[in-house]
mmCIF file of C-alpha atoms in Angstrom:
data_model
loop_
_atom_site.group_PDB
_atom_site.id
_atom_site.type_symbol
_atom_site.label_atom_id
_atom_site.label_comp_id
_atom_site.label_asym_id
_atom_site.label_seq_id
_atom_site.Cartn_x
_atom_site.Cartn_y
_atom_site.Cartn_z
ATOM 1 C CA MET A 1 88.522 96.417 132.391
ATOM 2 C CA SER A 2 90.305 96.595 135.745
ATOM 3 C CA SER A 3 93.754 98.134 135.613
ATOM 4 C CA TYR A 4 96.797 97.148 137.625
ATOM 5 C CA GLN A 5 97.320 98.802 140.996
ATOM 6 C CA ASP A 6 100.589 98.917 142.877
ATOM 7 C CA TRP A 7 100.702 97.097 146.200
ATOM 8 C CA ASN A 8 103.522 96.764 148.674
ATOM 9 C CA ILE A 9 104.062 93.101 147.863
ATOM 10 C CA LYS A 10 107.550 91.943 146.977
ATOM 11 C CA ASP A 11 107.125 88.215 147.396
ATOM 12 C CA PHE A 12 103.852 86.342 146.941
ATOM 13 C CA SER A 13 105.391 82.871 146.812
ATOM 14 C CA GLY A 14 103.545 81.799 149.972
ATOM 15 C CA GLY A 15 100.212 82.249 148.244
ATOM 16 C CA TYR A 16 96.871 82.254 150.055
ATOM 17 C CA ILE A 17 96.803 80.941 153.660
ATOM 18 C CA ASP A 18 93.735 81.314 155.865
ATOM 19 C CA SER A 19 94.240 78.457 158.334
ATOM 20 C CA ILE A 20 96.572 80.171 160.827
ATOM 21 C CA ASP A 21 96.553 83.327 162.920
ATOM 22 C CA ASP A 22 97.426 86.590 161.165
ATOM 23 C CA ASN A 23 100.456 87.062 163.417
ATOM 24 C CA LEU A 24 101.882 83.736 162.228
ATOM 25 C CA LEU A 25 101.529 84.399 158.501
ATOM 26 C CA PRO A 26 104.850 84.401 156.648
ATOM 27 C CA GLU A 27 105.701 87.657 154.878
ATOM 28 C CA SER A 28 105.271 85.953 151.493
ATOM 29 C CA ALA A 29 101.648 84.917 152.103
ATOM 30 C CA ALA A 30 98.268 86.638 152.156
ATOM 31 C CA ARG A 31 95.254 85.772 154.287
ATOM 32 C CA ASP A 32 92.649 87.157 151.905
ATOM 33 C CA CYS A 33 93.313 87.432 148.173
ATOM 34 C CA ARG A 34 90.064 86.153 146.721
ATOM 35 C CA ASN A 35 89.014 87.555 143.344
ATOM 36 C CA PHE A 36 92.529 88.818 142.638
ATOM 37 C CA ILE A 37 95.087 87.622 140.113
ATOM 38 C CA SER A 38 98.825 87.975 140.597
ATOM 39 C CA GLU A 39 100.555 87.758 137.224
ATOM 40 C CA GLU A 40 103.531 89.975 138.080
ATOM 41 C CA ILE A 41 105.555 90.138 141.263
ATOM 42 C CA GLY A 42 104.390 93.058 143.355
ATOM 43 C CA ARG A 43 101.089 93.534 141.532
ATOM 44 C CA LEU A 44 97.537 92.300 141.995
ATOM 45 C CA ARG A 45 94.692 92.668 139.501
ATOM 46 C CA LYS A 46 91.040 92.189 140.381
ATOM 47 C CA ARG A 47 89.569 89.142 138.667
ATOM 48 C CA LYS A 48 86.669 89.733 136.321
ATOM 49 C CA GLY A 49 83.439 88.774 138.021
ATOM 50 C CA GLN A 50 79.806 88.267 137.133
ATOM 51 C CA VAL A 51 76.723 90.467 137.056
ATOM 52 C CA TYR A 52 73.052 89.595 136.851
ATOM 53 C CA LEU A 53 70.953 90.812 133.949
ATOM 54 C CA ASN A 54 67.458 91.084 135.400
ATOM 55 C CA SER A 55 66.674 92.589 138.777
ATOM 56 C CA ALA A 56 63.258 90.827 138.881
ATOM 57 C CA ALA A 57 63.287 87.031 138.838
ATOM 58 C CA LEU A 58 61.551 85.195 136.015
ATOM 59 C CA PRO A 59 58.594 83.002 137.037
ATOM 60 C CA GLY A 60 59.366 79.369 137.752
ATOM 61 C CA LYS A 61 62.693 77.647 137.185
ATOM 62 C CA ILE A 62 65.010 78.241 134.237
ATOM 63 C CA GLN A 63 64.315 75.471 131.707
ATOM 64 C CA GLY A 64 66.711 76.453 128.932
ATOM 65 C CA LEU A 65 69.144 79.097 127.682
ATOM 66 C CA TYR A 66 70.102 79.771 124.076
ATOM 67 C CA ALA A 67 72.142 82.307 122.099
ATOM 68 C CA PHE A 68 70.211 83.061 118.908
ATOM 69 C CA TYR A 69 72.505 84.356 116.150
ATOM 70 C CA LEU A 70 70.599 84.446 112.870
ATOM 71 C CA GLU A 71 72.030 87.553 111.200
ATOM 72 C CA PRO A 72 74.647 90.144 112.211
ATOM 73 C CA ASP A 73 71.870 92.384 113.518
ATOM 74 C CA ILE A 74 69.940 89.576 115.261
ATOM 75 C CA LYS A 75 71.816 88.437 118.359
ATOM 76 C CA GLN A 76 69.509 87.567 121.222
ATOM 77 C CA LEU A 77 69.619 85.730 124.535
ATOM 78 C CA ILE A 78 66.654 83.341 124.734
ATOM 79 C CA VAL A 79 65.435 81.976 128.079
ATOM 80 C CA ALA A 80 62.733 79.410 128.860
ATOM 81 C CA SER A 81 61.230 79.683 132.332
ATOM 82 C CA GLY A 82 57.933 78.679 133.910
ATOM 83 C CA GLY A 83 56.488 77.352 130.655
ATOM 84 C CA LYS A 84 57.210 80.545 128.737
ATOM 85 C CA VAL A 85 60.020 81.749 126.471
ATOM 86 C CA TYR A 86 61.606 85.186 126.739
ATOM 87 C CA ARG A 87 64.207 87.245 124.895
ATOM 88 C CA TRP A 88 66.517 89.670 126.664
ATOM 89 C CA GLU A 89 66.098 93.323 125.680
ATOM 90 C CA PRO A 90 69.471 94.957 126.477
ATOM 91 C CA ILE A 91 68.297 98.546 125.921
ATOM 92 C CA ASN A 92 65.498 98.455 128.473
ATOM 93 C CA LYS A 93 67.186 95.663 130.462
ATOM 94 C CA VAL A 94 64.094 93.475 130.682
ATOM 95 C CA PHE A 95 63.006 90.031 129.476
ATOM 96 C CA ILE A 96 60.185 90.170 126.922
ATOM 97 C CA GLU A 97 57.845 87.193 126.559
ATOM 98 C CA ILE A 98 57.780 85.756 123.035
ATOM 99 C CA TYR A 99 55.999 82.403 123.488
ATOM 100 C CA SER A 100 53.945 80.457 126.047
ATOM 101 C CA GLY A 101 52.104 77.173 126.458
ATOM 102 C CA LEU A 102 55.099 74.955 127.234
ATOM 103 C CA LEU A 103 55.643 72.639 130.187
ATOM 104 C CA LYS A 104 56.360 74.521 133.400
ATOM 105 C CA SER A 105 59.036 71.990 134.343
ATOM 106 C CA GLY A 106 61.528 69.983 132.339
ATOM 107 C CA PRO A 107 64.051 71.121 129.729
ATOM 108 C CA VAL A 108 63.244 73.228 126.683
ATOM 109 C CA CYS A 109 65.765 72.750 123.846
ATOM 110 C CA PHE A 110 66.505 75.141 120.986
ATOM 111 C CA GLU A 111 68.208 74.989 117.588
ATOM 112 C CA THR A 112 68.854 77.476 114.776
ATOM 113 C CA CYS A 113 67.647 76.537 111.301
ATOM 114 C CA ALA A 114 68.064 78.433 108.029
ATOM 115 C CA ASN A 115 65.670 81.306 108.691
ATOM 116 C CA TYR A 116 64.635 80.960 112.304
ATOM 117 C CA MET A 117 65.148 79.323 115.684
ATOM 118 C CA VAL A 118 62.997 76.413 116.867
ATOM 119 C CA GLY A 119 62.068 75.237 120.364
ATOM 120 C CA PHE A 120 60.881 71.821 121.649
ATOM 121 C CA ASP A 121 59.851 70.609 125.118
ATOM 122 C CA GLY A 122 58.927 66.996 124.276
ATOM 123 C CA LYS A 123 55.250 67.484 125.112
ATOM 124 C CA ASN A 124 53.663 70.530 123.470
ATOM 125 C CA GLN A 125 53.556 71.928 119.946
ATOM 126 C CA PRO A 126 57.085 73.108 119.006
ATOM 127 C CA PHE A 127 57.522 76.674 117.817
ATOM 128 C CA LYS A 128 59.681 78.777 115.518
ATOM 129 C CA TYR A 129 61.016 82.282 116.154
ATOM 130 C CA ASN A 130 62.445 84.629 113.508
ATOM 131 C CA GLY A 131 63.833 87.270 115.849
ATOM 132 C CA THR A 132 60.566 89.191 115.957
ATOM 133 C CA GLU A 133 57.630 86.780 116.113
ATOM 134 C CA ALA A 134 57.167 83.258 117.512
ATOM 135 C CA THR A 135 54.595 80.919 115.927
ATOM 136 C CA PRO A 136 53.908 77.151 115.968
ATOM 137 C CA LEU A 137 56.253 75.007 113.881
ATOM 138 C CA ALA A 138 53.817 73.356 111.470
ATOM 139 C CA ASN A 139 53.829 69.560 110.965
ATOM 140 C CA ALA A 140 56.756 68.992 113.344
ATOM 141 C CA PRO A 141 56.436 66.083 115.819
ATOM 142 C CA ARG A 142 54.453 67.426 118.762
ATOM 143 C CA LEU A 143 56.406 65.259 121.201
ATOM 144 C CA GLY A 144 59.805 66.027 119.657
ATOM 145 C CA GLN A 145 62.778 66.799 121.903
ATOM 146 C CA PHE A 146 66.547 67.418 121.616
ATOM 147 C CA PRO A 147 66.374 69.248 118.237
ATOM 148 C CA VAL A 148 69.599 69.401 116.245
ATOM 149 C CA LEU A 149 70.348 70.474 112.662
ATOM 150 C CA TYR A 150 72.346 67.886 110.702
ATOM 151 C CA LYS A 151 72.855 67.890 106.908
ATOM 152 C CA GLU A 152 70.342 70.771 106.766
ATOM 153 C CA LYS A 153 67.677 68.490 108.261
ATOM 154 C CA LEU A 154 66.085 69.039 111.661
ATOM 155 C CA PHE A 155 66.429 65.908 113.809
ATOM 156 C CA VAL A 156 64.448 65.179 116.984
ATOM 157 C CA ASN A 157 63.616 62.271 119.268
ATOM 158 C CA PRO A 158 59.860 61.884 119.921
ATOM 159 C CA SER A 159 59.427 61.421 123.662
ATOM 160 C CA ASP A 160 56.982 58.554 123.089
ATOM 161 C CA LYS A 161 59.485 56.754 120.810
ATOM 162 C CA PRO A 162 62.431 56.126 123.178
ATOM 163 C CA SER A 163 64.741 54.647 120.517
ATOM 164 C CA GLN A 164 63.733 56.533 117.360
ATOM 165 C CA VAL A 165 65.080 59.658 115.656
ATOM 166 C CA TRP A 166 62.876 61.540 113.191
ATOM 167 C CA TRP A 167 63.993 64.223 110.734
ATOM 168 C CA SER A 168 62.554 66.828 108.380
ATOM 169 C CA GLU A 169 63.199 67.417 104.710
ATOM 170 C CA SER A 170 66.403 69.296 103.899
ATOM 171 C CA PHE A 171 65.934 73.066 104.360
ATOM 172 C CA TYR A 172 62.248 72.525 105.258
ATOM 173 C CA PRO A 173 61.761 72.057 109.036
ATOM 174 C CA GLU A 174 57.995 72.059 108.504
ATOM 175 C CA GLU A 175 57.961 69.033 106.186
ATOM 176 C CA TRP A 176 58.298 65.635 107.938
ATOM 177 C CA PRO A 177 57.799 62.627 105.598
ATOM 178 C CA PRO A 178 56.590 59.558 107.555
ATOM 179 C CA VAL A 179 59.501 57.477 106.216
ATOM 180 C CA ASN A 180 62.118 59.766 107.780
ATOM 181 C CA TYR A 181 62.979 57.891 110.964
ATOM 182 C CA TRP A 182 65.724 55.600 112.289
ATOM 183 C CA SER A 183 65.783 53.247 115.277
ATOM 184 C CA PHE A 184 68.767 52.759 117.579
ATOM 185 C CA ALA A 185 68.895 49.564 119.660
ATOM 186 C CA ASP A 186 65.115 49.399 119.715
ATOM 187 C CA GLY A 187 63.768 47.108 122.444
ATOM 188 C CA ASP A 188 66.773 47.422 124.761
ATOM 189 C CA GLY A 189 64.656 48.965 127.539
ATOM 190 C CA ASP A 190 66.645 52.187 127.293
ATOM 191 C CA ARG A 191 65.779 55.622 125.884
ATOM 192 C CA ILE A 192 67.508 58.413 123.958
ATOM 193 C CA THR A 193 68.741 61.207 126.228
ATOM 194 C CA ASN A 194 70.322 63.629 123.739
ATOM 195 C CA LEU A 195 71.409 64.275 120.139
ATOM 196 C CA MET A 196 74.597 66.038 119.099
ATOM 197 C CA VAL A 197 76.488 66.792 115.876
ATOM 198 C CA TYR A 198 80.207 65.997 116.085
ATOM 199 C CA GLN A 199 82.795 65.755 113.288
ATOM 200 C CA ASP A 200 80.316 65.425 110.428
ATOM 201 C CA ALA A 201 78.261 62.782 112.230
ATOM 202 C CA LEU A 202 75.144 62.699 114.386
ATOM 203 C CA LEU A 203 75.677 61.210 117.849
ATOM 204 C CA ILE A 204 72.744 59.579 119.597
ATOM 205 C CA PHE A 205 73.088 59.170 123.356
ATOM 206 C CA LYS A 206 71.097 56.706 125.451
ATOM 207 C CA ASN A 207 71.487 56.024 129.165
ATOM 208 C CA ARG A 208 73.681 52.970 128.568
ATOM 209 C CA SER A 209 74.959 53.293 124.998
ATOM 210 C CA ILE A 210 76.184 55.740 122.350
ATOM 211 C CA HIS A 211 75.330 55.471 118.646
ATOM 212 C CA VAL A 212 76.319 57.347 115.503
ATOM 213 C CA LEU A 213 74.514 58.142 112.246
ATOM 214 C CA ARG A 214 76.501 59.098 109.150
ATOM 215 C CA GLY A 215 75.439 60.063 105.636
ATOM 216 C CA THR A 216 73.385 62.753 103.928
ATOM 217 C CA ASN A 217 69.907 61.241 103.387
ATOM 218 C CA LEU A 218 67.810 58.121 103.793
ATOM 219 C CA ASP A 219 69.485 56.496 100.784
ATOM 220 C CA ASP A 220 72.979 56.477 102.280
ATOM 221 C CA PHE A 221 72.492 56.825 106.045
ATOM 222 C CA ARG A 222 74.504 54.275 108.040
ATOM 223 C CA SER A 223 74.485 53.733 111.798
ATOM 224 C CA GLU A 224 76.649 51.900 114.296
ATOM 225 C CA THR A 225 77.008 51.536 118.045
ATOM 226 C CA LEU A 226 80.109 53.252 119.414
ATOM 227 C CA GLU A 227 79.693 52.242 123.050
ATOM 228 C CA HIS A 228 77.647 49.349 124.463
ATOM 229 C CA ASN A 229 78.062 49.996 128.191
ATOM 230 C CA VAL A 230 78.350 53.753 128.697
ATOM 231 C CA GLY A 231 75.851 56.466 127.793
#
């Protein structure tokens, strides 16, 4: 952490001015004070900055980032890039490949379930990762995207079903009964763009509308449209 350093500044009320000649600067202004914070009169502290993790670039474009916290001793940074998934190894300061075979473009979305993390790209077989090994997520919708855990069920939107949400059995992300699906404004010519849990409800976003699903299972699920014009 940067410590305070004394500077010969008594009045900084003029702030940062870089639009006039140095000779015309008032005594209470500075021409260059970027990346510094002045919290006390007469003192400047360097603002905390940023550092890069990997010196060698990952192949392709970054398709997704995720913080995987499963247990106190499993805290990993997960990155999808160029159709592959990597975890950051802080000791050796390198990214280690854990899975491949995904789309080389387009988003890859992640979610943490009870015993592992899952990943979906909306095109290829989704996978699960337990902190050590990544394997295919059995029986899950191959075209699933936007995974989110709600009421201990894994919800996704199949990319070929633009208005449907499918979900797994509670606590079993590898069991997907064919009756577990719900349609939102089906036939409106729009498509689902994201899923999100908020205040004990599942929000379903489309390009031009927002919907909500409440309840705990198929017997008591209820849906409504929150917004008809904005998505």
